[in-house]
Amino acid sequence: MHDIENKTTTSKAKPEGLFRRFWTGSLRRQLTTSFLLVAVIPLIVTAAVVSYRSFSTQAPLALETQSQIAKRVAEQVSSFILERELELQIL
């Protein structure tokens, strides 16, 4: 039981150790990591901003369309019920 606890506690990587792993080693590795960070972070930020603005624009339009469809369906159901009531009165 004690051996299992030691294995689980020693397998946790500290953030500092992870950071050092990427910045130690060859210059090529450091430059590749730097390039990837410089290229990927702006892409992620841009994608997040564009997604948020798109959602902010499309959400009210979708709600308005949904409201119009609901009104149209309500009118059709009301008309259908009125027609059935008239048919029952004729009988």
mmCIF file of C-alpha atoms in Angstrom:
data_model
loop_
_atom_site.group_PDB
_atom_site.id
_atom_site.type_symbol
_atom_site.label_atom_id
_atom_site.label_comp_id
_atom_site.label_asym_id
_atom_site.label_seq_id
_atom_site.Cartn_x
_atom_site.Cartn_y
_atom_site.Cartn_z
ATOM 1 C CA MET A 1 0.000 0.000 0.000
ATOM 2 C CA HIS A 2 2.823 2.398 0.871
ATOM 3 C CA ASP A 3 4.591 1.629 -2.451
ATOM 4 C CA ILE A 4 1.504 2.639 -4.449
ATOM 5 C CA GLU A 5 1.286 5.997 -2.652
ATOM 6 C CA ASN A 6 4.952 6.723 -3.398
ATOM 7 C CA LYS A 7 4.490 6.000 -7.092
ATOM 8 C CA THR A 8 1.467 8.275 -7.400
ATOM 9 C CA THR A 9 3.023 11.173 -5.521
ATOM 10 C CA THR A 10 6.304 11.063 -7.438
ATOM 11 C CA SER A 11 4.632 10.860 -10.876
ATOM 12 C CA LYS A 12 3.098 14.344 -10.625
ATOM 13 C CA ALA A 13 4.984 16.848 -12.791
ATOM 14 C CA LYS A 14 5.390 20.338 -11.453
ATOM 15 C CA PRO A 15 4.729 23.199 -13.871
ATOM 16 C CA GLU A 16 8.262 24.451 -13.271
ATOM 17 C CA GLY A 17 9.666 21.091 -14.383
ATOM 18 C CA LEU A 18 7.527 21.145 -17.496
ATOM 19 C CA PHE A 19 8.719 24.653 -18.354
ATOM 20 C CA ARG A 20 12.338 23.663 -17.895
ATOM 21 C CA ARG A 21 11.853 20.631 -20.093
ATOM 22 C CA PHE A 22 10.960 22.798 -23.075
ATOM 23 C CA TRP A 23 13.661 25.411 -22.529
ATOM 24 C CA THR A 24 16.584 23.135 -21.810
ATOM 25 C CA GLY A 25 18.395 21.276 -24.494
ATOM 26 C CA SER A 26 19.482 22.343 -27.912
ATOM 27 C CA LEU A 27 19.078 25.750 -29.443
ATOM 28 C CA ARG A 28 17.042 24.146 -32.214
ATOM 29 C CA ARG A 29 14.494 22.884 -29.684
ATOM 30 C CA GLN A 30 14.294 26.276 -28.006
ATOM 31 C CA LEU A 31 13.784 28.074 -31.329
ATOM 32 C CA THR A 32 11.168 25.570 -32.462
ATOM 33 C CA THR A 33 9.260 25.933 -29.199
ATOM 34 C CA SER A 34 9.479 29.727 -29.392
ATOM 35 C CA PHE A 35 8.281 29.746 -32.992
ATOM 36 C CA LEU A 36 5.348 27.486 -32.188
ATOM 37 C CA LEU A 37 4.322 29.689 -29.262
ATOM 38 C CA VAL A 38 4.599 32.853 -31.346
ATOM 39 C CA ALA A 39 2.596 31.273 -34.181
ATOM 40 C CA VAL A 40 -0.068 29.399 -32.216
ATOM 41 C CA ILE A 41 -0.996 31.849 -29.461
ATOM 42 C CA PRO A 42 -2.154 34.641 -31.834
ATOM 43 C CA LEU A 43 -4.133 32.087 -33.828
ATOM 44 C CA ILE A 44 -5.924 30.893 -30.721
ATOM 45 C CA VAL A 45 -6.671 34.451 -29.584
ATOM 46 C CA THR A 46 -7.941 35.433 -33.046
ATOM 47 C CA ALA A 47 -10.130 32.343 -33.292
ATOM 48 C CA ALA A 48 -11.621 33.053 -29.871
ATOM 49 C CA VAL A 49 -12.415 36.674 -30.754
ATOM 50 C CA VAL A 50 -13.925 35.771 -34.122
ATOM 51 C CA SER A 51 -16.009 32.990 -32.564
ATOM 52 C CA TYR A 52 -17.318 35.292 -29.848
ATOM 53 C CA ARG A 53 -18.231 38.049 -32.314
ATOM 54 C CA SER A 54 -19.912 35.562 -34.636
ATOM 55 C CA PHE A 55 -21.935 34.099 -31.775
ATOM 56 C CA SER A 56 -22.880 37.580 -30.554
ATOM 57 C CA THR A 57 -24.132 38.494 -34.022
ATOM 58 C CA GLN A 58 -25.937 35.258 -34.842
ATOM 59 C CA ALA A 59 -27.698 34.638 -31.513
ATOM 60 C CA PRO A 60 -30.202 37.542 -31.744
ATOM 61 C CA LEU A 61 -30.928 36.703 -35.380
ATOM 62 C CA ALA A 62 -31.613 33.088 -34.499
ATOM 63 C CA LEU A 63 -33.924 34.100 -31.651
ATOM 64 C CA GLU A 64 -35.856 36.471 -33.919
ATOM 65 C CA THR A 65 -36.272 33.791 -36.586
ATOM 66 C CA GLN A 66 -37.397 31.288 -33.973
ATOM 67 C CA SER A 67 -39.953 33.776 -32.651
ATOM 68 C CA GLN A 68 -41.345 34.410 -36.144
ATOM 69 C CA ILE A 69 -41.676 30.678 -36.816
ATOM 70 C CA ALA A 70 -43.417 30.155 -33.463
ATOM 71 C CA LYS A 71 -45.934 32.921 -34.264
ATOM 72 C CA ARG A 72 -46.628 31.442 -37.691
ATOM 73 C CA VAL A 73 -47.164 27.956 -36.253
ATOM 74 C CA ALA A 74 -49.444 29.366 -33.525
ATOM 75 C CA GLU A 75 -51.561 31.079 -36.181
ATOM 76 C CA GLN A 76 -51.785 27.858 -38.208
ATOM 77 C CA VAL A 77 -52.802 25.821 -35.152
ATOM 78 C CA SER A 78 -55.373 28.430 -34.166
ATOM 79 C CA SER A 79 -56.768 28.450 -37.716
ATOM 80 C CA PHE A 80 -56.934 24.645 -37.754
ATOM 81 C CA ILE A 81 -58.815 24.522 -34.448
ATOM 82 C CA LEU A 82 -61.234 27.235 -35.617
ATOM 83 C CA GLU A 83 -61.959 25.265 -38.820
ATOM 84 C CA ARG A 84 -62.633 22.090 -36.800
ATOM 85 C CA GLU A 85 -64.996 24.019 -34.474
ATOM 86 C CA LEU A 86 -66.913 25.342 -37.497
ATOM 87 C CA GLU A 87 -67.192 21.824 -38.934
ATOM 88 C CA LEU A 88 -68.574 20.572 -35.591
ATOM 89 C CA GLN A 89 -71.148 23.400 -35.506
ATOM 90 C CA ILE A 90 -72.310 22.494 -39.022
ATOM 91 C CA LEU A 91 -72.884 18.883 -37.991
#
